[in-house]
């Protein structure tokens, strides 16, 4: 019997972990908007990344699917935005991605903040897209969202995610339109509404 | 557990953990290649590439955590050698979680503690079944490997993202990518099937190890029983040899008892003769001394110098040649120095050989020649007969206790061998059936390591 004590204790720990996690997050939030009522962006589009997740390229696929004229430049700098009419930012922090770009998190945050500030200054609309949802909702990703959300014009995210409440409240507070969808491919509709 | 062993476990465990911790940094090229693979699979909209990236990720992940887990296992082993004790189980879990924590800190990773805890529990439950045995360490490594592979695939299962599975960077990348590329078609099926396959493999492996060990234990038991059986058989045969000695003791004591009895009768009859009484007390002390001597002589180690002629006549005087048709002759060279032997046992051995020859001739006509020759470093006793002899195939068997063609006890020749070897001599048998059978006993004059009980 004694040999089960250790396993029992560990299982108890696992259950507590599980309860703690399910209590701490992952609620579904209903979308505020199904899509934008009127387009706000135009082509050409600069797609860049906030956090350098390898999967950011998915945004490029979406835009291509919508037959929009766009460039995927995850490491773009503020000075690169002159040629574009809309900035689409994929949000998802990846430590390997940031390292691959020879940056650290702070530098990455600075870069994206500068782009957004610059775009605001130039009155270029900034669209945030976060297809990661609960798959990419670590603290650094949330930090990036909080950094740029107040300065952006539209947020497209997933209904399922930790900290979803924070993001939702923040968007209400700053009067940023927000659309939350269920599946990644559902993001195509709100994304299309930005331009057409 | 011994100190040094404990240290070796702790040190090698620590080294492995350090290697595991620095693994992503050490293989940074591989890491960035993996990153490119994921990005390219998306940009080229290629599910095949994503699949390859998934396999690479699993390999990468298993490498890193195999080192960390094995290291943790060895370190926990240093705390407690018994993997079934709570001390070991909790130490192992603690060391693993500490490692995951350090890993997360060092790389800003989001390895899920919950997932690792589940992995630890799975491992601990399965290894309860694996019995302690010499190569169980290897079995533990294999088991760890299978569990790691299986859970690494679970990392990629999209349905568990909410449960905090697969929160590390690459797993997240792969899942988000697949959520768009195939709407989870690929990962959902792939990860679940590979998880199942490896989980089942882990269980099968554990059961196999368990069964294998059962078999080994039974085999060991059988071997043990066989050994015991052989021991008892040996002991039995040995006691047969000693029966020979007991017979001797008996043979010698019987006439002595008769003497003692008759003397006590005479004592009673001549009780009034004072001179006779003193004689009798002398005779009594002599017989009791003789009694003691018999017991002493029968002890193997007691040897005394004796003339070969005397020895031979002593042997012959104990053989009954009545009722046989045998032409018995004997000879001894004149110049043979005395030999040092246990007279009774050695004579008994020689007479055994002669008796064997007589037995083989039976009622037939034949000869037996018994000789002793001086070979400078020893004496060669030789018994030769022209009886039916011994078949080639039996020549070796005659030394086995219990082998007899005469329906007898079959301990004669083994006894001969034992006695001769006890005198550092050698014995050899040659036989050409119906022509000549010889038994040669060589007895060296100098016997090393002697126990001299002669006064
Ligand atoms: N001179 C001999 N000629 C033929 N066979 C012999 C001779 N000496 C030994 N043997 C064979 O060797 C066997 C073993 O001899 P051993 O003295 O050990 O046993 P035994 O004489 O049969 O029985 P035991 O001596 O115990 O009464 C004999 O049974 C016999 O077959
Ligand atoms: Mg015999």
XYZ file of C-alpha atoms and ligand atoms in Angstrom:
683
model
C 0.000 0.000 0.000
C 2.842 2.300 0.901
C 4.031 2.432 -2.655
C 0.824 4.141 -3.735
C 1.183 7.040 -1.329
C 3.635 8.947 -3.510
C 1.504 8.462 -6.576
C -1.595 9.440 -4.672
C -0.016 12.672 -3.476
C 1.143 13.513 -6.989
C -2.267 12.771 -8.474
C -3.844 15.060 -5.922
C -1.393 17.738 -6.970
C -2.301 17.169 -10.615
C -6.001 17.485 -9.857
C -5.397 20.724 -7.961
C -3.372 22.000 -10.891
C -6.205 21.110 -13.220
C -8.822 22.810 -11.055
C -6.657 25.880 -10.662
C -6.162 26.138 -14.388
C -9.778 25.693 -15.321
C -10.733 28.290 -12.722
C -8.141 30.792 -13.832
C -9.143 31.145 -17.411
C -10.467 29.821 -20.611
C -13.872 31.273 -20.912
C -15.585 31.871 -24.168
C -16.459 35.434 -25.018
C -19.172 36.332 -27.423
C -18.103 38.624 -30.205
C -18.845 42.287 -29.918
C -19.020 42.650 -33.643
C -19.452 39.952 -36.254
C -17.362 42.129 -38.553
C -16.717 45.792 -39.246
C -19.756 47.696 -40.524
C -17.689 49.613 -43.042
C -14.189 49.030 -44.415
C -11.440 51.090 -42.862
C -8.357 49.811 -44.655
C -7.044 49.754 -48.155
C -4.236 48.128 -50.059
C -1.304 47.610 -50.106
C -1.068 45.951 -46.725
C 1.996 45.433 -44.564
C 1.768 42.268 -42.527
C 4.173 42.230 -39.644
C 4.481 40.238 -36.488
C 4.387 41.179 -32.864
C 6.277 38.379 -31.157
C 7.742 36.595 -34.204
C 5.749 33.356 -33.908
C 6.547 31.121 -36.862
C 2.834 30.646 -37.390
C 2.433 34.380 -38.140
C 2.734 33.381 -41.772
C -0.828 32.134 -41.455
C -1.932 35.771 -41.668
C -0.195 36.033 -45.000
C -2.085 32.969 -46.242
C -5.396 34.526 -45.185
C -4.705 37.795 -46.931
C -3.654 35.970 -50.071
C -6.846 33.943 -49.916
C -8.804 37.211 -49.892
C -6.849 38.336 -52.946
C -5.500 41.360 -51.157
C -2.251 43.004 -52.080
C 0.080 42.462 -49.130
C 3.666 41.921 -48.080
C 4.595 39.600 -45.223
C 7.487 41.236 -43.398
C 7.493 39.958 -39.820
C 10.570 42.008 -38.923
C 9.519 45.278 -40.575
C 10.602 48.552 -38.977
C 8.658 51.732 -38.470
C 10.415 53.279 -41.439
C 9.026 50.553 -43.695
C 5.400 51.567 -43.334
C 5.388 54.498 -45.729
C 4.642 52.301 -48.732
C 1.509 50.820 -47.168
C -2.075 51.852 -46.577
C -2.849 49.357 -43.815
C -0.799 47.594 -41.124
C -1.908 44.106 -40.177
C -0.154 42.817 -37.070
C -0.063 39.168 -36.169
C 0.252 38.804 -32.414
C 1.968 35.793 -30.934
C 5.128 35.726 -28.854
C 7.612 33.015 -29.725
C 10.886 32.826 -27.895
C 12.472 30.927 -30.762
C 11.144 33.445 -33.260
C 12.425 36.437 -31.366
C 15.767 34.719 -30.974
C 15.788 33.878 -34.672
C 15.329 37.574 -35.423
C 18.347 38.336 -33.221
C 16.246 40.354 -30.827
C 15.081 40.102 -27.299
C 11.557 40.566 -26.058
C 12.100 44.151 -25.012
C 13.459 45.109 -28.408
C 10.592 43.328 -30.110
C 8.101 45.204 -27.989
C 9.837 48.494 -28.753
C 9.808 47.775 -32.480
C 6.135 46.997 -32.631
C 5.248 49.933 -30.439
C 7.174 52.262 -32.698
C 5.403 50.896 -35.773
C 2.000 51.375 -34.206
C 2.801 54.862 -32.941
C 4.163 55.816 -36.313
C 1.144 54.393 -38.097
C -1.167 56.384 -35.804
C 0.811 59.435 -36.631
C 0.466 58.782 -40.358
C -3.192 57.840 -39.881
C -2.570 54.386 -41.305
C -5.101 51.935 -39.824
C -3.679 49.193 -37.606
C -5.448 45.832 -37.490
C -4.510 43.263 -34.838
C -5.066 39.598 -35.451
C -4.552 36.859 -32.876
C -5.413 33.428 -34.279
C -3.482 31.734 -31.494
C -6.286 32.062 -28.969
C -5.785 29.667 -26.106
C -2.902 28.052 -27.986
C -0.899 31.287 -27.760
C -1.972 33.158 -24.679
C 1.145 33.204 -22.587
C 1.896 36.267 -20.476
C 4.229 37.837 -23.041
C 1.685 37.570 -25.835
C -0.883 39.210 -23.581
C 1.659 41.884 -22.745
C 2.085 42.600 -26.448
C -1.670 42.808 -26.967
C -2.030 45.243 -24.083
C 0.796 47.289 -25.506
C -0.702 47.835 -28.941
C -4.440 47.352 -28.523
C -5.154 50.933 -27.368
C -3.366 52.256 -30.436
C -5.033 49.988 -32.957
C -8.229 50.215 -34.980
C -9.580 46.685 -34.905
C -8.890 43.444 -33.059
C -9.693 40.023 -34.462
C -9.229 37.192 -31.984
C -10.469 33.846 -30.770
C -13.348 33.343 -28.386
C -11.428 30.741 -26.443
C -8.511 32.184 -24.548
C -7.160 32.900 -21.115
C -7.186 36.614 -20.289
C -9.963 37.006 -22.859
C -11.797 39.142 -20.352
C -8.902 41.581 -20.018
C -8.672 42.018 -23.753
C -12.418 42.501 -24.077
C -12.568 45.085 -21.291
C -9.592 46.921 -22.686
C -11.173 47.155 -26.109
C -14.379 48.520 -24.614
C -12.433 51.018 -22.558
C -10.532 52.309 -25.582
C -13.501 51.942 -27.925
C -11.645 49.562 -30.204
C -13.945 47.362 -32.261
C -13.336 43.711 -31.528
C -14.456 40.513 -33.222
C -13.962 37.126 -31.599
C -14.453 33.994 -33.677
C -14.458 30.285 -33.070
C -12.157 28.834 -35.702
C -9.109 30.300 -37.372
C -10.711 30.204 -40.808
C -13.654 32.188 -39.431
C -11.278 35.120 -39.238
C -11.483 35.506 -42.985
C -14.878 37.254 -42.825
C -13.954 40.007 -40.341
C -10.611 40.390 -42.085
C -12.371 40.877 -45.415
C -14.689 43.452 -43.869
C -11.688 45.632 -43.104
C -11.074 46.166 -46.789
C -14.402 45.601 -48.592
C 22.707 1.797 -0.583
C 26.475 2.264 -0.503
C 27.952 5.756 -0.494
C 30.030 5.637 -3.696
C 27.160 4.176 -5.728
C 24.909 6.934 -4.494
C 27.436 9.562 -5.546
C 27.799 8.114 -9.014
C 24.044 8.229 -9.471
C 23.830 11.776 -8.213
C 26.710 13.003 -10.353
C 25.675 11.316 -13.569
C 22.088 12.422 -12.965
C 23.217 15.974 -12.491
C 25.347 15.936 -15.634
C 22.435 14.609 -17.654
C 20.107 17.279 -16.317
C 22.591 20.018 -17.140
C 22.931 18.645 -20.670
C 19.158 18.525 -20.966
C 18.826 22.101 -19.776
C 21.359 23.347 -22.267
C 20.157 21.119 -25.057
C 18.098 23.780 -26.903
C 21.051 26.162 -26.679
C 23.484 23.497 -27.843
C 21.439 22.630 -30.888
C 20.443 26.208 -31.724
C 20.952 25.493 -35.418
C 18.548 22.602 -35.280
C 16.162 24.803 -33.322
C 16.188 27.557 -35.907
C 15.861 24.972 -38.679
C 12.734 23.728 -36.980
C 11.457 27.293 -36.848
C 12.070 27.710 -40.582
C 10.355 24.431 -41.349
C 7.180 25.578 -39.628
C 7.234 28.972 -41.298
C 7.894 27.474 -44.722
C 5.127 24.917 -44.365
C 2.710 27.798 -43.909
C 4.103 30.105 -46.563
C 4.028 27.262 -49.081
C 0.668 26.105 -47.759
C 2.099 22.586 -47.544
C 0.592 20.180 -45.062
C 3.336 17.668 -45.839
C 5.948 20.099 -44.633
C 3.941 20.708 -41.497
C 3.877 16.995 -40.894
C 7.635 16.798 -41.222
C 7.987 19.755 -38.899
C 5.813 17.941 -36.369
C 8.043 14.872 -36.441
C 11.127 17.035 -36.088
C 9.546 18.822 -33.150
C 8.787 15.524 -31.402
C 12.360 14.332 -31.891
C 13.731 17.639 -30.665
C 11.475 17.606 -27.640
C 12.167 13.983 -26.736
C 15.913 14.583 -26.926
C 15.795 17.520 -24.545
C 13.485 15.942 -22.015
C 14.925 12.459 -22.225
C 18.116 13.939 -20.794
C 16.241 15.868 -18.128
C 14.050 12.931 -17.139
C 16.856 10.374 -17.094
C 18.938 12.765 -15.055
C 16.062 13.297 -12.641
C 15.574 9.541 -12.395
C 19.224 8.942 -11.515
C 19.218 11.800 -9.016
C 16.077 10.469 -7.371
C 17.837 7.111 -7.277
C 20.548 8.752 -5.210
C 17.890 9.772 -2.702
C 16.251 6.373 -2.562
C 17.166 3.229 -4.413
C 13.712 1.773 -4.080
C 11.619 3.111 -6.931
C 8.469 1.910 -5.262
C 8.854 4.077 -2.205
C 7.122 7.439 -1.817
C 10.497 9.032 -1.096
C 11.689 8.085 -4.554
C 8.412 8.996 -6.225
C 8.183 12.423 -4.662
C 11.881 13.156 -5.213
C 11.561 12.222 -8.852
C 8.490 14.418 -9.348
C 10.105 17.267 -7.466
C 13.343 17.106 -9.456
C 11.457 16.967 -12.757
C 9.256 19.939 -11.869
C 12.255 21.937 -10.688
C 13.901 21.176 -14.005
C 10.830 22.268 -15.944
C 10.738 25.437 -13.885
C 14.411 26.179 -14.610
C 13.848 25.381 -18.267
C 10.906 27.773 -18.456
C 12.862 30.473 -16.667
C 15.950 30.039 -18.775
C 14.239 30.027 -22.155
C 11.104 32.010 -21.398
C 9.306 28.852 -22.342
C 5.835 27.842 -21.336
C 6.318 24.143 -20.694
C 3.203 22.947 -18.961
C 3.718 21.779 -15.375
C 0.443 19.953 -15.553
C 1.568 17.949 -18.562
C 4.887 17.059 -16.942
C 3.127 16.063 -13.762
C 0.907 13.739 -15.751
C 3.967 12.275 -17.411
C 5.665 11.710 -14.062
C 2.572 10.002 -12.669
C 2.257 7.747 -15.726
C 5.875 6.754 -15.396
C 5.651 6.096 -11.667
C 2.524 3.974 -12.058
C 4.039 1.866 -14.830
C 7.349 1.381 -13.108
C 5.561 -0.029 -10.056
C 5.106 -3.094 -12.215
C 8.741 -3.269 -13.299
C 10.511 -5.398 -10.719
C 13.921 -4.583 -9.328
C 16.566 -6.464 -11.242
C 20.100 -5.935 -12.504
C 19.203 -4.364 -15.828
C 16.083 -2.563 -14.683
C 17.881 0.756 -15.182
C 17.894 0.129 -18.914
C 14.238 -0.833 -18.734
C 13.538 2.461 -16.946
C 15.228 4.417 -19.717
C 13.201 2.645 -22.393
C 10.010 3.195 -20.435
C 10.821 6.883 -19.968
C 11.519 7.182 -23.666
C 8.205 5.633 -24.679
C 6.261 7.821 -22.262
C 8.086 10.935 -23.437
C 7.357 10.217 -27.082
C 3.752 9.466 -26.327
C 3.199 12.622 -24.261
C 5.118 14.773 -26.724
C 2.507 13.822 -29.286
C -0.193 14.750 -26.826
C 1.433 18.186 -26.758
C 0.309 18.587 -30.327
C -3.265 17.493 -29.693
C -5.351 20.636 -30.256
C -8.209 19.555 -28.005
C -5.945 19.722 -24.981
C -4.707 23.264 -25.541
C -7.140 24.482 -22.905
C -5.821 21.888 -20.459
C -2.451 23.563 -20.703
C -0.960 20.803 -22.812
C 1.562 21.774 -25.428
C 1.985 25.351 -24.342
C 5.617 25.407 -25.364
C 6.638 27.538 -28.298
C 6.910 25.022 -31.122
C 3.819 23.104 -30.111
C 1.861 26.348 -30.142
C 3.263 27.316 -33.542
C 2.407 23.956 -35.044
C -1.097 23.996 -33.647
C -1.924 27.535 -34.734
C -0.539 26.793 -38.190
C -2.568 23.636 -38.490
C -5.688 25.360 -37.222
C -5.665 27.291 -40.452
C -3.983 24.845 -42.862
C -6.160 21.809 -42.222
C -8.460 23.021 -39.469
C -6.697 20.538 -37.156
C -7.343 17.593 -39.468
C -3.669 16.696 -39.477
C -2.654 17.209 -35.878
C -5.852 15.916 -34.349
C -5.473 12.521 -35.991
C -1.712 12.323 -36.065
C -1.095 13.298 -32.476
C -3.826 11.120 -31.064
C -2.759 8.025 -32.993
C 0.899 8.428 -32.133
C 0.053 9.121 -28.526
C -1.995 5.915 -28.428
C 0.636 3.847 -30.202
C 3.405 4.883 -27.863
C 1.255 4.734 -24.751
C 0.268 1.179 -25.656
C 3.910 0.383 -26.401
C 4.870 1.673 -22.966
C 2.276 -0.550 -21.321
C 3.218 -3.575 -23.414
C 6.861 -2.991 -22.663
C 6.157 -2.818 -18.946
C 4.146 -6.011 -19.032
C 6.837 -7.744 -21.073
C 9.511 -6.740 -18.613
C 7.295 -7.985 -15.826
C 6.716 -11.351 -17.505
C 10.360 -11.643 -18.449
C 11.332 -11.109 -14.858
C 8.786 -13.679 -13.696
C 10.416 -16.172 -16.011
C 13.871 -15.357 -14.745
C 12.746 -15.837 -11.166
C 11.247 -19.225 -11.966
C 14.391 -20.183 -13.842
C 16.506 -19.188 -10.874
C 14.289 -21.224 -8.591
C 14.621 -24.274 -10.815
C 18.392 -23.852 -10.899
C 18.455 -23.525 -7.142
C 16.446 -26.703 -6.767
C 18.727 -28.525 -9.173
C 21.753 -27.406 -7.214
C 20.208 -28.572 -3.966
C 19.357 -31.888 -5.525
C 22.912 -32.355 -6.689
C 24.226 -31.419 -3.286
C 22.092 -33.974 -1.524
C 23.092 -36.597 -4.062
C 26.758 -35.803 -3.541
C 26.323 -35.937 0.190
C 24.626 -39.283 -0.167
C 27.452 -40.729 -2.239
C 30.039 -39.362 0.120
C 28.302 -41.064 2.942
C 28.583 -44.252 0.882
C 32.341 -43.893 0.846
C 32.287 -43.468 4.563
C 30.261 -46.606 4.867
C 33.390 -48.330 3.695
C 35.245 -46.839 6.641
C 32.470 -47.689 9.009
C 32.707 -51.233 7.830
C 36.388 -51.113 8.650
C 35.760 -49.736 12.091
C 33.310 -52.447 12.596
C 35.607 -55.149 11.232
C 38.356 -54.151 13.593
C 36.255 -53.583 16.615
C 34.398 -56.837 16.542
C 37.402 -59.023 17.390
C 38.471 -56.483 19.976
C 35.145 -56.690 21.720
C 35.518 -60.446 21.769
C 38.955 -60.082 23.329
C 37.673 -57.648 25.922
C 34.770 -59.912 26.792
C 36.903 -63.019 27.148
C 39.443 -61.180 29.253
C 36.771 -59.962 31.679
C 35.625 -63.586 32.010
C 39.207 -64.697 32.736
C 39.525 -61.828 35.205
C 36.533 -63.073 37.168
C 37.912 -66.595 37.157
C 41.347 -65.609 38.307
C 40.280 -62.797 40.635
C 42.163 -64.226 43.551
C 45.491 -64.417 41.767
C 47.116 -61.088 42.543
C 49.680 -61.325 39.780
C 46.979 -62.150 37.291
C 44.991 -59.082 38.376
C 47.895 -56.771 37.586
C 48.348 -58.505 34.211
C 44.689 -58.090 33.500
C 44.688 -54.398 34.288
C 47.651 -54.059 31.901
C 45.785 -56.030 29.235
C 42.697 -53.876 29.769
C 44.584 -50.653 29.359
C 46.242 -52.123 26.253
C 42.916 -53.034 24.666
C 41.389 -49.665 25.431
C 44.469 -48.048 23.965
C 44.049 -50.208 20.914
C 40.438 -49.120 20.731
C 41.542 -45.523 20.687
C 44.181 -46.263 18.103
C 41.664 -47.827 15.771
C 39.575 -44.723 15.830
C 42.722 -42.717 15.270
C 43.978 -44.792 12.392
C 40.647 -44.479 10.678
C 41.104 -40.779 10.599
C 42.403 -40.035 7.096
C 45.292 -37.832 8.015
C 47.168 -40.315 10.136
C 50.013 -41.836 8.146
C 52.993 -43.899 9.152
C 56.122 -45.328 7.555
C 55.754 -48.914 6.480
C 57.764 -51.403 4.493
C 56.270 -52.216 1.129
C 56.725 -55.943 1.827
C 54.779 -55.583 5.068
C 52.114 -53.598 3.331
C 51.695 -56.260 0.639
C 51.511 -59.135 3.061
C 49.018 -57.153 5.114
C 46.887 -56.712 1.982
C 47.115 -60.317 0.930
C 46.365 -61.640 4.382
C 42.993 -59.928 4.163
C 42.002 -61.522 0.885
C 40.187 -64.792 0.828
C 41.574 -67.005 -1.946
C 39.540 -70.068 -1.091
C 37.326 -71.640 -3.695
C 38.870 -69.844 -6.630
C 40.654 -71.060 -9.686
C 42.997 -68.181 -9.786
C 46.714 -68.192 -10.207
C 47.695 -65.371 -7.872
C 51.299 -64.185 -7.758
C 52.945 -61.227 -6.228
C 56.360 -59.613 -6.284
C 58.118 -56.649 -4.784
C 61.502 -55.186 -5.596
C 64.017 -55.437 -2.790
C 65.353 -51.960 -2.706
C 62.100 -50.091 -2.110
C 62.337 -47.658 0.761
C 59.473 -47.523 3.248
C 56.380 -45.600 2.198
C 54.353 -43.277 4.319
C 50.711 -44.281 4.199
C 47.585 -44.615 6.222
C 48.098 -48.359 6.455
C 44.536 -49.455 6.834
C 43.002 -47.204 4.236
C 45.754 -47.756 1.703
C 45.719 -51.506 2.196
C 41.981 -51.472 1.859
C 42.336 -49.596 -1.440
C 44.821 -52.141 -2.762
C 42.707 -55.074 -1.692
C 39.734 -53.475 -3.399
C 41.639 -53.485 -6.668
C 42.642 -57.119 -6.231
C 39.104 -58.078 -5.271
C 37.825 -56.406 -8.424
C 40.176 -58.528 -10.490
C 39.040 -61.645 -8.656
C 35.420 -60.732 -9.139
C 35.930 -60.215 -12.846
C 37.531 -63.647 -13.222
C 34.879 -65.318 -11.128
C 34.917 -69.081 -11.568
C 37.075 -68.796 -14.688
C 40.666 -69.820 -14.815
C 43.001 -66.893 -14.922
C 45.863 -65.119 -13.279
C 46.300 -62.078 -11.119
C 49.673 -60.572 -10.704
C 50.333 -58.034 -7.997
C 53.652 -56.188 -8.045
C 55.458 -53.265 -6.515
C 58.357 -51.585 -8.296
C 60.709 -48.824 -7.297
C 60.326 -45.771 -9.540
C 62.911 -43.587 -7.751
C 60.384 -40.921 -6.759
C 57.787 -43.413 -5.675
C 56.406 -46.901 -5.745
C 54.301 -48.294 -8.547
C 51.739 -50.845 -7.438
C 50.331 -52.853 -10.273
C 47.487 -55.338 -10.356
C 47.156 -57.256 -13.594
C 44.601 -59.853 -14.593
C 43.420 -61.569 -17.759
C 39.729 -61.463 -17.029
C 36.928 -60.086 -19.230
C 38.191 -56.570 -18.563
C 36.408 -53.278 -18.942
C 34.771 -51.976 -22.114
C 36.215 -48.809 -23.512
C 32.974 -46.936 -22.870
C 32.943 -47.975 -19.220
C 36.552 -47.037 -18.507
C 35.571 -43.557 -17.423
C 32.477 -44.661 -15.579
C 34.285 -46.865 -13.093
C 35.293 -43.705 -11.230
C 31.684 -42.719 -10.781
C 30.239 -43.679 -7.478
C 27.542 -46.239 -7.882
C 28.799 -47.659 -11.179
C 29.008 -51.419 -10.973
C 28.578 -54.307 -13.367
C 28.537 -56.728 -10.477
C 25.312 -55.495 -8.963
C 27.370 -54.198 -6.112
C 27.609 -50.810 -4.438
C 30.118 -49.518 -7.013
C 32.085 -47.446 -4.568
C 35.300 -49.468 -4.695
C 37.093 -47.586 -7.409
C 36.014 -44.115 -6.222
C 37.308 -45.091 -2.803
C 40.603 -46.202 -4.325
C 40.915 -42.930 -6.139
C 40.099 -40.924 -3.046
C 42.646 -42.750 -0.918
C 45.381 -42.623 -3.554
C 44.826 -38.943 -4.147
C 44.860 -38.369 -0.431
C 48.403 -39.762 -0.566
C 49.190 -37.498 -3.524
C 49.366 -40.509 -5.767
C 47.770 -41.303 -9.103
C 45.738 -44.215 -10.298
C 45.327 -45.446 -13.887
C 43.321 -48.238 -15.427
C 43.945 -49.866 -18.801
C 42.086 -52.764 -20.237
C 42.199 -55.037 -23.259
C 39.203 -57.264 -22.590
C 40.051 -60.974 -22.116
C 43.741 -60.267 -22.483
C 45.025 -57.890 -19.921
C 43.522 -55.476 -17.453
C 45.889 -53.412 -15.334
C 45.365 -51.059 -12.503
C 48.408 -48.968 -11.658
C 48.734 -46.988 -8.470
C 51.672 -44.673 -8.146
C 52.576 -43.606 -4.644
C 55.206 -40.845 -4.321
C 57.778 -41.069 -1.535
C 57.602 -37.371 -0.876
C 54.178 -36.064 -0.128
C 54.042 -32.320 0.138
C 52.087 -30.671 2.894
C 52.180 -33.702 5.158
C 50.569 -34.041 8.492
C 52.968 -36.163 10.438
C 51.244 -37.799 13.352
C 54.031 -40.306 13.836
C 55.800 -40.230 17.108
N 39.950 -55.803 -12.924
C 38.734 -55.547 -13.429
N 38.263 -56.292 -14.449
C 37.048 -56.036 -14.966
N 36.220 -55.046 -14.556
C 36.638 -54.302 -13.558
C 37.895 -54.476 -12.937
N 38.053 -53.531 -11.984
C 36.918 -52.820 -11.980
N 36.063 -53.265 -12.933
C 34.771 -52.719 -13.290
O 34.609 -51.508 -12.591
C 33.387 -51.529 -11.895
C 33.488 -50.639 -10.687
O 34.344 -51.221 -9.714
P 34.104 -50.836 -8.239
O 35.156 -51.516 -7.400
O 34.023 -49.396 -8.136
O 32.697 -51.453 -7.963
P 32.266 -52.943 -7.672
O 33.448 -53.781 -7.486
O 31.297 -53.324 -8.718
O 31.474 -52.794 -6.320
P 32.113 -52.634 -4.854
O 33.594 -52.597 -4.998
O 31.536 -51.381 -4.325
O 31.660 -53.830 -4.104
C 33.124 -52.952 -11.606
O 31.743 -53.209 -11.409
C 33.630 -53.600 -12.871
O 32.664 -53.563 -13.906
Mg 35.047 -53.413 -6.130
